[in-house]
Structures are given as C-alpha cells and as structure tokens.
Tab-separated table of C-alpha atoms in Angstrom:
chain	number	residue	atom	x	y	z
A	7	UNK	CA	147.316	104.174	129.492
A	8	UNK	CA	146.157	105.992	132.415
A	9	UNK	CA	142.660	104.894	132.922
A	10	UNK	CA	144.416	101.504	132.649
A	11	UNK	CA	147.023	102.200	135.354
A	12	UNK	CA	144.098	103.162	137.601
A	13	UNK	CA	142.133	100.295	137.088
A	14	UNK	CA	145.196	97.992	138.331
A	15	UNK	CA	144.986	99.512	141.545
A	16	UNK	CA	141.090	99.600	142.089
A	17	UNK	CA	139.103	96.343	143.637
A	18	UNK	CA	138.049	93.913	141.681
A	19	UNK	CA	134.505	93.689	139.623
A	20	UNK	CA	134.446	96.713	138.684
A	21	UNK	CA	133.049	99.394	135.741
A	22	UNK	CA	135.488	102.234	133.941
A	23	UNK	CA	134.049	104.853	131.566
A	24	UNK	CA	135.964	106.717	129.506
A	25	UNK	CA	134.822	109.223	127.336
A	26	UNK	CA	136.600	111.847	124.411
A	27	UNK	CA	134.668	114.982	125.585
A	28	UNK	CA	131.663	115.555	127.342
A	29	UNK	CA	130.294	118.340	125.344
A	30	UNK	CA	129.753	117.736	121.546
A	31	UNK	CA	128.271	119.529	118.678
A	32	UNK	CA	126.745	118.928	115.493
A	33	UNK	CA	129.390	116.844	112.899
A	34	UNK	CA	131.106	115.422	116.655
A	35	UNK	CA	132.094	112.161	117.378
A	36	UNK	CA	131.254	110.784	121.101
A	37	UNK	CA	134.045	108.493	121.560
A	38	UNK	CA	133.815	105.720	124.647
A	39	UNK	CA	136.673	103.805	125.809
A	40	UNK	CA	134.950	101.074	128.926
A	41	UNK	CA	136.591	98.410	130.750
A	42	UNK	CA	135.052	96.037	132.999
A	43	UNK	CA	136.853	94.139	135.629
A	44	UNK	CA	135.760	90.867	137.143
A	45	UNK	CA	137.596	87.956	138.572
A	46	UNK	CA	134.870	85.868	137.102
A	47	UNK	CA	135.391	83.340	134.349
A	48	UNK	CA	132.109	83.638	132.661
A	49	UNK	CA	131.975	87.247	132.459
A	50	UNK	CA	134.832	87.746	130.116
A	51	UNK	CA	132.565	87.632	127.042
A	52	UNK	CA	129.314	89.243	127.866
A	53	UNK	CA	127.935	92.180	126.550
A	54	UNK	CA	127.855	96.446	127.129
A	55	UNK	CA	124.384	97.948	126.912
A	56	UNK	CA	124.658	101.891	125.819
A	57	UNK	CA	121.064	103.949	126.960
A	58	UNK	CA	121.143	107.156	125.831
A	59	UNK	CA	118.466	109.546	127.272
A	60	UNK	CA	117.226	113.288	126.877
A	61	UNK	CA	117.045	114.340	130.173
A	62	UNK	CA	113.465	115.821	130.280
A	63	UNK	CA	111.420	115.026	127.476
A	64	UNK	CA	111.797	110.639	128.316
A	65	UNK	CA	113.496	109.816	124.884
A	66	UNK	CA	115.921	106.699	124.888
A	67	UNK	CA	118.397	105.654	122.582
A	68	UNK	CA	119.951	101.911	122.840
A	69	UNK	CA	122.762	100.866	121.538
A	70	UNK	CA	124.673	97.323	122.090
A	71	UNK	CA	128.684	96.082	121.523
A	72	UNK	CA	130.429	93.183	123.095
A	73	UNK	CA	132.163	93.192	126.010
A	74	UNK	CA	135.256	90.976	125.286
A	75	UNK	CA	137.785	89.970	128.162
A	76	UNK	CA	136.452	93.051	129.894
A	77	UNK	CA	137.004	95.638	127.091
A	78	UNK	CA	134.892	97.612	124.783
A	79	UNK	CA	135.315	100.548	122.614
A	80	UNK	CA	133.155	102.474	120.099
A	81	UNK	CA	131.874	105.968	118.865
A	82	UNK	CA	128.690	107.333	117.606
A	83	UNK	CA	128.540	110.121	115.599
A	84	UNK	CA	125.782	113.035	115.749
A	85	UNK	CA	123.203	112.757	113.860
A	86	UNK	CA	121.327	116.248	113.085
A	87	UNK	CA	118.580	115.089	114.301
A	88	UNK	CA	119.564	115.185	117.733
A	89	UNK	CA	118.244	118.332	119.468
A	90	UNK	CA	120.245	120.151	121.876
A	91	UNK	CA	120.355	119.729	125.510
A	92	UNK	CA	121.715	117.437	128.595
A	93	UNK	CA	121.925	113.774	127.875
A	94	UNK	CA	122.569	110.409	130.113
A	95	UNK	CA	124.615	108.061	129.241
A	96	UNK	CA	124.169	104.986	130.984
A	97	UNK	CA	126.567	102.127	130.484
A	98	UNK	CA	125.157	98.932	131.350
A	99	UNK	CA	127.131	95.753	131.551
A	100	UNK	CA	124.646	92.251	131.081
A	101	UNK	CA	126.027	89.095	131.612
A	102	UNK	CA	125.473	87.617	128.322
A	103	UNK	CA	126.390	87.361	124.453
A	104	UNK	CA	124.639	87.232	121.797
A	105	UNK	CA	122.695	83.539	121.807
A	106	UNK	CA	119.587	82.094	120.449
A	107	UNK	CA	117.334	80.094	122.630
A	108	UNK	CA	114.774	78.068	121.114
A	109	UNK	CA	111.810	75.004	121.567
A	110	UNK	CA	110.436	72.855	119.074
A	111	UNK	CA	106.753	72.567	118.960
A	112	UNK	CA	105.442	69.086	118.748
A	113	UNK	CA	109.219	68.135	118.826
A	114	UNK	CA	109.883	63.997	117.666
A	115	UNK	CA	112.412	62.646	120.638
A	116	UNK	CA	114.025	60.566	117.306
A	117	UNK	CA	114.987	63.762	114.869
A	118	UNK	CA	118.270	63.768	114.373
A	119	UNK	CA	118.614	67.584	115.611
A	120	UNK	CA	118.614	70.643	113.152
A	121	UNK	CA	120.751	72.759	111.127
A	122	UNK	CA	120.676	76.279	110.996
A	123	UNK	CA	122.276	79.324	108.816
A	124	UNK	CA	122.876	82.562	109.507
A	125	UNK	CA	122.985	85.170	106.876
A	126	UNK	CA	124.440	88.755	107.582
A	127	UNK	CA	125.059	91.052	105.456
A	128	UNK	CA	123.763	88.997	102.493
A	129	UNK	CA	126.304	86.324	103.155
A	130	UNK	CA	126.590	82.528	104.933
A	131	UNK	CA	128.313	83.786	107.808
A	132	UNK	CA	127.961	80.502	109.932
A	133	UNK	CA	126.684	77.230	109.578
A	134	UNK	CA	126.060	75.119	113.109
A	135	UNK	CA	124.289	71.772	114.336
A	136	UNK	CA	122.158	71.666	117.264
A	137	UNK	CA	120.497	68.538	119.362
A	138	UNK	CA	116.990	69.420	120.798
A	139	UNK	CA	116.577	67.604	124.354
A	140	UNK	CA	113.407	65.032	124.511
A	141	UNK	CA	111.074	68.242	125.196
A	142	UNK	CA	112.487	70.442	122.334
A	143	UNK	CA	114.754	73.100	123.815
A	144	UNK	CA	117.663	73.933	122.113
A	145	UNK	CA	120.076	76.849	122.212
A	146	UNK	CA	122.767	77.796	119.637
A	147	UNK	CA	126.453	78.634	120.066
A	148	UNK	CA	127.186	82.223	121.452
A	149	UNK	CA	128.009	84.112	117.873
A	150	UNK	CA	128.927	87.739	116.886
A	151	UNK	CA	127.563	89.943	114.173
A	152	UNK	CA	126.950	93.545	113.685
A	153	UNK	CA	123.361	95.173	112.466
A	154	UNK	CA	120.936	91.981	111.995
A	155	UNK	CA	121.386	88.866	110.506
A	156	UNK	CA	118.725	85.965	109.133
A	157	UNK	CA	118.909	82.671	111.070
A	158	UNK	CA	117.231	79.657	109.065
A	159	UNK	CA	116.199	76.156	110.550
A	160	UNK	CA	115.898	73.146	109.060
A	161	UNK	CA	115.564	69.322	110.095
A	162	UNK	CA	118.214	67.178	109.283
A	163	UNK	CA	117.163	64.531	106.863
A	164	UNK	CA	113.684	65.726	106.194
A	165	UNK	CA	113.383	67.781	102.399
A	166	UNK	CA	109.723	69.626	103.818
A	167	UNK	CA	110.348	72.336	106.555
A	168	UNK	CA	107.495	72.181	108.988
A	169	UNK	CA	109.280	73.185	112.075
A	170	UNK	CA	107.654	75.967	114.167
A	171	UNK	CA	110.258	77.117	116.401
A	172	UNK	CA	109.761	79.883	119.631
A	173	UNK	CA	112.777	81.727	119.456
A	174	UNK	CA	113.856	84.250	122.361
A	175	UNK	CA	117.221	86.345	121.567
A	176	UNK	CA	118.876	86.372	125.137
A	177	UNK	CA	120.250	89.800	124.403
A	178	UNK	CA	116.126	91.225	124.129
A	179	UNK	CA	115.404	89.748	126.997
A	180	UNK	CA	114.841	91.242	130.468
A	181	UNK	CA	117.714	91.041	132.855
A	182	UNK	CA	119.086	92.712	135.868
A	183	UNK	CA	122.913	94.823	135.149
A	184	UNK	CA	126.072	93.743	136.491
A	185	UNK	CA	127.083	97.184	136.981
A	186	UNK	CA	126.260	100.356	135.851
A	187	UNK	CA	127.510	104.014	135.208
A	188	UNK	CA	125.875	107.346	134.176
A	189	UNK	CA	128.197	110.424	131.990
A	190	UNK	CA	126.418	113.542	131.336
A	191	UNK	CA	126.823	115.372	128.669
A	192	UNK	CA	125.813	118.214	126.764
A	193	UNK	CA	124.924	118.951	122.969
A	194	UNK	CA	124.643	122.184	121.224
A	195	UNK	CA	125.832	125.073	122.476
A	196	UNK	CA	127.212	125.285	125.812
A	197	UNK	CA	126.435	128.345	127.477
A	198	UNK	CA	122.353	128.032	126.641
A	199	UNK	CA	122.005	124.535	128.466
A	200	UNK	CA	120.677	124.134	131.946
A	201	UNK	CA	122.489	121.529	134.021
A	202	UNK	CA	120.259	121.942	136.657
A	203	UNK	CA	117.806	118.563	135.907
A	204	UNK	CA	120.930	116.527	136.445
A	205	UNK	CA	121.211	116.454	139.988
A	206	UNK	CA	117.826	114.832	140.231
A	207	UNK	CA	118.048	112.448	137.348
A	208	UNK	CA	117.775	108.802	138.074
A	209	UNK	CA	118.067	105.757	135.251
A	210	UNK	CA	115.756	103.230	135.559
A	211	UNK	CA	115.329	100.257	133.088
A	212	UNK	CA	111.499	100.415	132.460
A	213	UNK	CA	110.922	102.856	129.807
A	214	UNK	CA	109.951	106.324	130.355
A	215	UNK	CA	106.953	107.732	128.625
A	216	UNK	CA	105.070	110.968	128.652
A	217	UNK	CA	101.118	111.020	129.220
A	218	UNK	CA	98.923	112.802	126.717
A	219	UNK	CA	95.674	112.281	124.748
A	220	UNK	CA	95.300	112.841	121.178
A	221	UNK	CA	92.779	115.205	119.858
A	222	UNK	CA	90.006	113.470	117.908
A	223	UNK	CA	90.657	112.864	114.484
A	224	UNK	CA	88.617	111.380	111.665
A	225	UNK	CA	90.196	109.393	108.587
A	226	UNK	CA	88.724	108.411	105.703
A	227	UNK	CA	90.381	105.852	103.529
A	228	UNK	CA	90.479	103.457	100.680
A	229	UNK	CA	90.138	99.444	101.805
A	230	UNK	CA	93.064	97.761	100.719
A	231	UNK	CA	93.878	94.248	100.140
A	232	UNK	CA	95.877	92.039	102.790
A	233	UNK	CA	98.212	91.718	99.777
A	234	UNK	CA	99.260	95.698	99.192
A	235	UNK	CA	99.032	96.290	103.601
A	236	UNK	CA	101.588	93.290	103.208
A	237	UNK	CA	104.003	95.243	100.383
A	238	UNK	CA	103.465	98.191	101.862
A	239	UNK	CA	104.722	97.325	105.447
A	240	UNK	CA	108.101	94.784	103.985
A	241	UNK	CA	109.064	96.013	101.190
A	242	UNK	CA	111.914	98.621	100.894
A	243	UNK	CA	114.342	99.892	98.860
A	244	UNK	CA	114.545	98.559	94.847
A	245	UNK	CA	112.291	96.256	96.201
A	246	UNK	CA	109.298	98.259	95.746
A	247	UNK	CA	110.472	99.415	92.203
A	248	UNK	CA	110.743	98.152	89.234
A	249	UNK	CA	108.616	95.804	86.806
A	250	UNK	CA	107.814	92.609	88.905
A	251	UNK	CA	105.181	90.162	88.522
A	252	UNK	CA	103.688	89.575	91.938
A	253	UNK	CA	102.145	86.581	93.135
A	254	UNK	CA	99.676	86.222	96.155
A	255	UNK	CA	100.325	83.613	99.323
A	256	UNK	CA	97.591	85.119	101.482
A	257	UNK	CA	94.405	85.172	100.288
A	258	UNK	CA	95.448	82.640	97.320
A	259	UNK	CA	96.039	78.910	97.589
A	260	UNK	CA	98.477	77.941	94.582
A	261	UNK	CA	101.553	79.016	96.350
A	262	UNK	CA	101.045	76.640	99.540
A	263	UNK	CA	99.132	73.921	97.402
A	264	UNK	CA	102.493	73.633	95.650
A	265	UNK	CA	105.438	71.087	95.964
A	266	UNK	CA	107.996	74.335	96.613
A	267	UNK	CA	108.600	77.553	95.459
A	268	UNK	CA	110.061	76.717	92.085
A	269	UNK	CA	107.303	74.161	91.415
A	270	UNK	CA	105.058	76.787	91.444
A	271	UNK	CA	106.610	79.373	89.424
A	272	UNK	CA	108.198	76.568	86.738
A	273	UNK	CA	105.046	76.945	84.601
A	274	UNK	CA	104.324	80.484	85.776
A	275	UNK	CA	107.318	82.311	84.436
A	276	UNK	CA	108.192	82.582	80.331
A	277	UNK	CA	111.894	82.361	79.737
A	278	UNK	CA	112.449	80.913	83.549
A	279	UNK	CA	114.751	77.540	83.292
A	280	UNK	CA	114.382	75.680	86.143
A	281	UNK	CA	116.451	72.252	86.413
A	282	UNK	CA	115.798	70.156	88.787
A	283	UNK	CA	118.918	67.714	89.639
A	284	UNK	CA	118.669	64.884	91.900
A	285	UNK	CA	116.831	67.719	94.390
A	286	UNK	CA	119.551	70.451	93.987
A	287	UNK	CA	117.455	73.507	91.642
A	288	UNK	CA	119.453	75.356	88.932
A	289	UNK	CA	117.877	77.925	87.782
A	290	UNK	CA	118.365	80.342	84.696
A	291	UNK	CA	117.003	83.240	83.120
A	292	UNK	CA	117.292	84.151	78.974
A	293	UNK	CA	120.989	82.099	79.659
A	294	UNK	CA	121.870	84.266	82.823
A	295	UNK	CA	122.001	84.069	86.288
A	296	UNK	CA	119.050	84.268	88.671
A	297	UNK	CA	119.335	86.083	92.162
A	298	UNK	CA	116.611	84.450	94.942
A	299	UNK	CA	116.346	86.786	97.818
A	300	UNK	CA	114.659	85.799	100.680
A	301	UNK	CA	112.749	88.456	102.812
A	302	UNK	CA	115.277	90.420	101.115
A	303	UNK	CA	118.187	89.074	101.595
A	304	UNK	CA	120.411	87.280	98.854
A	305	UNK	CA	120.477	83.585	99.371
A	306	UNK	CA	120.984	80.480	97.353
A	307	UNK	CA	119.206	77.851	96.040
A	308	UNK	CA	119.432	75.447	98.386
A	309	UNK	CA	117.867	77.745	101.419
A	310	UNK	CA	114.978	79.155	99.305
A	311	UNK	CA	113.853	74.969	98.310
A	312	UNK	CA	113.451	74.659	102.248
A	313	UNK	CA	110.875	77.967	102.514
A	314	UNK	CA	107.476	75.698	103.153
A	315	UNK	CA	105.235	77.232	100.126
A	316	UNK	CA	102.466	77.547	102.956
A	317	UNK	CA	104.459	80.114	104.914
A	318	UNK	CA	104.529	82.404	102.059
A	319	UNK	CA	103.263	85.359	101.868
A	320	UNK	CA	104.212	86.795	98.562
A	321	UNK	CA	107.019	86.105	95.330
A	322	UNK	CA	107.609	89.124	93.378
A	323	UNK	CA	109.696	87.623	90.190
A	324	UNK	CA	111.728	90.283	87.948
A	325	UNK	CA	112.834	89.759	84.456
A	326	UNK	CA	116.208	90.552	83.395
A	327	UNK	CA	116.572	93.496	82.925
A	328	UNK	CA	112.994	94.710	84.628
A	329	UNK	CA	114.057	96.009	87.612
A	330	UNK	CA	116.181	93.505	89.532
A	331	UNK	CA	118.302	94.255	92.068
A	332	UNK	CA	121.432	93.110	90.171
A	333	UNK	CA	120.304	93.748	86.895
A	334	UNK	CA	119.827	89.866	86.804
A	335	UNK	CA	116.530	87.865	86.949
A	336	UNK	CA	115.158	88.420	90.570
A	337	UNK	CA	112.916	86.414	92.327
A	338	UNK	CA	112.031	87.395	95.724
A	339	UNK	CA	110.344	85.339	98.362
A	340	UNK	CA	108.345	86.874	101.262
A	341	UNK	CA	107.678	84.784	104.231
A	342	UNK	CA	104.413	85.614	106.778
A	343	UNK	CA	104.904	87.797	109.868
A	344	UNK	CA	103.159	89.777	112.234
A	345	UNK	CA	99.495	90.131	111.624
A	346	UNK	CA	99.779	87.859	108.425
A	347	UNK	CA	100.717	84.423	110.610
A	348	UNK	CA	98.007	81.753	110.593
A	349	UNK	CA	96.955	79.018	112.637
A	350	UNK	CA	98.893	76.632	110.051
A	351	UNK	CA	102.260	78.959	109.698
A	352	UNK	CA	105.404	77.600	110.555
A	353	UNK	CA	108.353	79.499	112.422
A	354	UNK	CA	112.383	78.412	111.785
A	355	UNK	CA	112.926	81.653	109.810
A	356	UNK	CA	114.212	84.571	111.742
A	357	UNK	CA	115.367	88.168	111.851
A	358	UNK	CA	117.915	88.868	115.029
A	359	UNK	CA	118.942	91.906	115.935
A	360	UNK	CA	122.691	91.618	116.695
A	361	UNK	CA	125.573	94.311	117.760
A	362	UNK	CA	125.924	97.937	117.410
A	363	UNK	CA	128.934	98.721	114.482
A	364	UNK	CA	131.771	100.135	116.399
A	365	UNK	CA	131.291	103.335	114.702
A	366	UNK	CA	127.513	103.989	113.540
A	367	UNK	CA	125.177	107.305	113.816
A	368	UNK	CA	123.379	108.239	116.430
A	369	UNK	CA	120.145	109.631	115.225
C-alpha cells in the first residue's frame, strides 16, 4: 500500500521495484512486487524482462512475466546451485507481449489464410485464423502462456501441409528498454561478501563473456548414425525408454514417399487399427486407445495427419504395454530441426518460448 501511495505522487512513465529482502540464503524466496506507470495506451500490456547477473564472473540469468496495466509480481526461489556472492537485478520493461510474426515463402495471393494451434502444456490452448497480405506476412494475436508452447500451421482448405513459414517471436527479438532499474543483492552469508564491485557495475544488454582458450584435447570416438545424433539430442524423459520400434526419416525414403504418417505405419505395425473415415483417422491398439505425441507433446489425430511425412525425422511406435508414456499404445512423431533441415523441409511447426511461471526456481 505504500509503494502504491508513492507512486500516485511521482511523474508519470515511470518504473517501481519492490523487493521482500535484499539478502537471501539457500531455501529463500526473492519476492518482486514492480509497477510501471505510463500515460500511454499501448503500454498497458507489454512485458517485464528480469536479468539476473553475478557481479564478477559475467553469468546472466533471464527471466520474463507480463506486464499487465502496469503491474507485475513474481518470486524465484534459490536454487542450490547458485553460488554465493553480489548479484544485479535488472528490471527491464519492453514494449511488447508475447506475439508471433511470420512470412510465407512462395505465398499464393488466393489462399484463403491459415489456421494455427497452440499446444501448452499438452493441451489446445487456442485456436486462431490469420490472413497473410499479398507478400506473405502475417502476425498472430498477442497471447499468454507460461514455459513453452507448440504453435502448428496449416492452410485452410488444403489436406497436404507444405507451408514453410519464417517465424520471429517478438519477445526474442532485439529491442531497446522503456525503462530500467538495478537491486543488488547478496546471497550466502552476509558478513563474507564484498560489496565493493558494486559501485562500478554497469548493465548492458549485449552479453558478457569471459576470454580464455582451451587446452588441447584429443577425442577419439565411435561414428554414429544421423539417426542415434538425432535421438540422442530430442529425446528426453520416457521417451528414450522403453521397447519402441523406431523408424528412420533421414537417411530413409519410405516415411516421406508416403501419403501421411498413418499410411506408412498401417502395414508396418501388427495389432495397429487404423480407420480411415471420410479423412478423419481413428486409430486403435489390441481394442485400446492410442496416444500420438508430436515432438513430444500429446496431440490428436487430426494435427499429427497434417505433419508432411517429408519433414520427418523419426516415429518411434510403442506397444501397449511396451513402454508408453500412458501405458497405452504410443506413437511418437519427430519432426526435422537444426542440423537435420534439408533443402526440401518445410517450417509451420514451432516451439516458442513463452512467460516465466510466477513462482519458478532460479537455478
């Protein structure tokens, strides 16, 4: 109620930081209370930047939350990996939410626009329409979600997904802070810190990094296929456990020479019902249900039939039973990324990285 009270008789546009304690210890909870003032319609939903760094050894920690009708408020607990020391923390207000901005390569002026899902926490969270203009740019509605979520493309009225979309996330992109403000604080005990270094400290957006050279070192190693670099590097969790079949999109042509994904793996799979009704799949396994995950996250049907078969990387398929994720037949679709993109691959499949939870670890 105070730091309100103040801020009513302060000038407009302005930046309030608020925080529970400014020392903190293993097990503590760094609470933040910030409020931004501006007499500016278009900055009531924008977004607070939180850059933590180690005052001497150039480590940074970023964290993100929305700044809604000038107020934000979250903690972060302390992780024990988080040496001692004196610590910045820079509050940095951007003039944005969370928004998608995208262009359609070799765009048709006559498509009727596209659809597009977003998935978060294995769930349809929203569902929107947008109209490319006559060169292809696009940009979605302004949404919130915590973590990551999956955002899927598709062209209205067409059944074969061959979009290859550039997407930027506004949020990763470069921009210039509305205002900032810097608390110091200290962690671990007290009385053996040096304050000293934070008279001189100054933030600055480019990254800091320290200059070294490695010492020479020789490695000697087994050549493995694209295939197993590809598991190795996307798999997690259950994922990489269990008894699966696995099926190769790289360096193997039968996934993208087929029709879709459960075209292929209809004759592929013994005790796999697939149905096929007027274009919607059903699919069962031994009489029971059958989970379709999508670079690992749960999604029906209907999403998994638009996955072009040449943009696939990998399918590892798990019998009831064998290791699913559920317990229920699994089949799990990997899509090409990174190094394992080709000349042909589409893009309208993506991974954003969304909002800070209000009260998440700080490690």
């Amino acid at each position: 109620m105070l730091l309100f009270a103040s801020i009513l008789t302060k000038a407009s546009d302005s930046l309030f930081v608020k925080l529970n304690s400014h020392e903190i210890k293993k097990g503590d909870t760094l609470d933040f209370d910030c409020i931004f003032k501006s007499d500016q319609i278009d900055q009531s939903k924008i977004t607070l930047n939180v850059w933590i760094e180690s005052i001497g050894n150039n480590k940074r920690w970023k964290f993100r939350y929305p700044l809604i009708d000038g107020y934000s408020t979250a903690s972060l607990v302390l992780g024990d990996s988080i040496p001692p020391g004196n610590y910045a923390v820079n509050f940095l207000v951007q003039k944005d939410l969370l928004q998608l901005k995208g262009k359609v390569r070799d765009h048709n002026p006559k498509s009727k626009g596209l659809n597009y899902l977003v998935f978060n926490n294995k769930k349809l969270a929203y569902f929107g329409i947008v109209k490319p203009d006559m060169l292809g740019n696009f940009k979605t509605v302004k949404i919130l979600f915590e973590e990551n979520a999956q955002f899927v493309f598709t062209e209205i009225g067409k059944k074969s997904n061959n979009l290859f979309i550039d997407i930027v996330n506004t949020l990763d992109s470069t921009f210039t802070p509305l205002f900032t403000q810097t608390e110091f604080i200290k962690v671990g005990a007290v009385k053996d810190i040096d304050t000293s270094n934070n008279k001189t400290y100054q933030f600055g957006l480019k990254e800091k990094r320290e200059k070294f050279t490695l010492k020479e070192v020789v490695v000697k190693s087994e050549i493995k296929s694209r295939l197993t670099l590809f598991e190795e590097s996307y798999t997690s969790g259950l994922f990489k456990f269990g008894d699966a079949k696995t099926f190769d999109g790289l360096e193997n042509k039968e996934i993208s020479n087929s029709f879709d994904v459960f075209s292929f793996l209809q004759a592929r799979i013994a005790g796999l019902k697939i149905t096929n009704n007027m274009g919607t799949y059903e699919l069962s396994w031994r009489n029971g249900p059958v989970d379709i995950y999508l670079d690992e996250i749960l999604v029906d049907e209907d999403i998994a039939r638009f996955v072009n078969p040449s943009d696939i990387a990998m399918i590892k398929v798990f019998s009831p039973g064998g290791g699913g994720i559920r317990g229920n037949g699994t089949i799990a679709i990997y899509t090409k990324r990174g190094d394992y993109l080709d000349d042909t691959s589409r893009k309208y499949y993506f991974l954003v990285n969304g909002y800070t939870p209000y009260t998440s670890i700080w490690k």
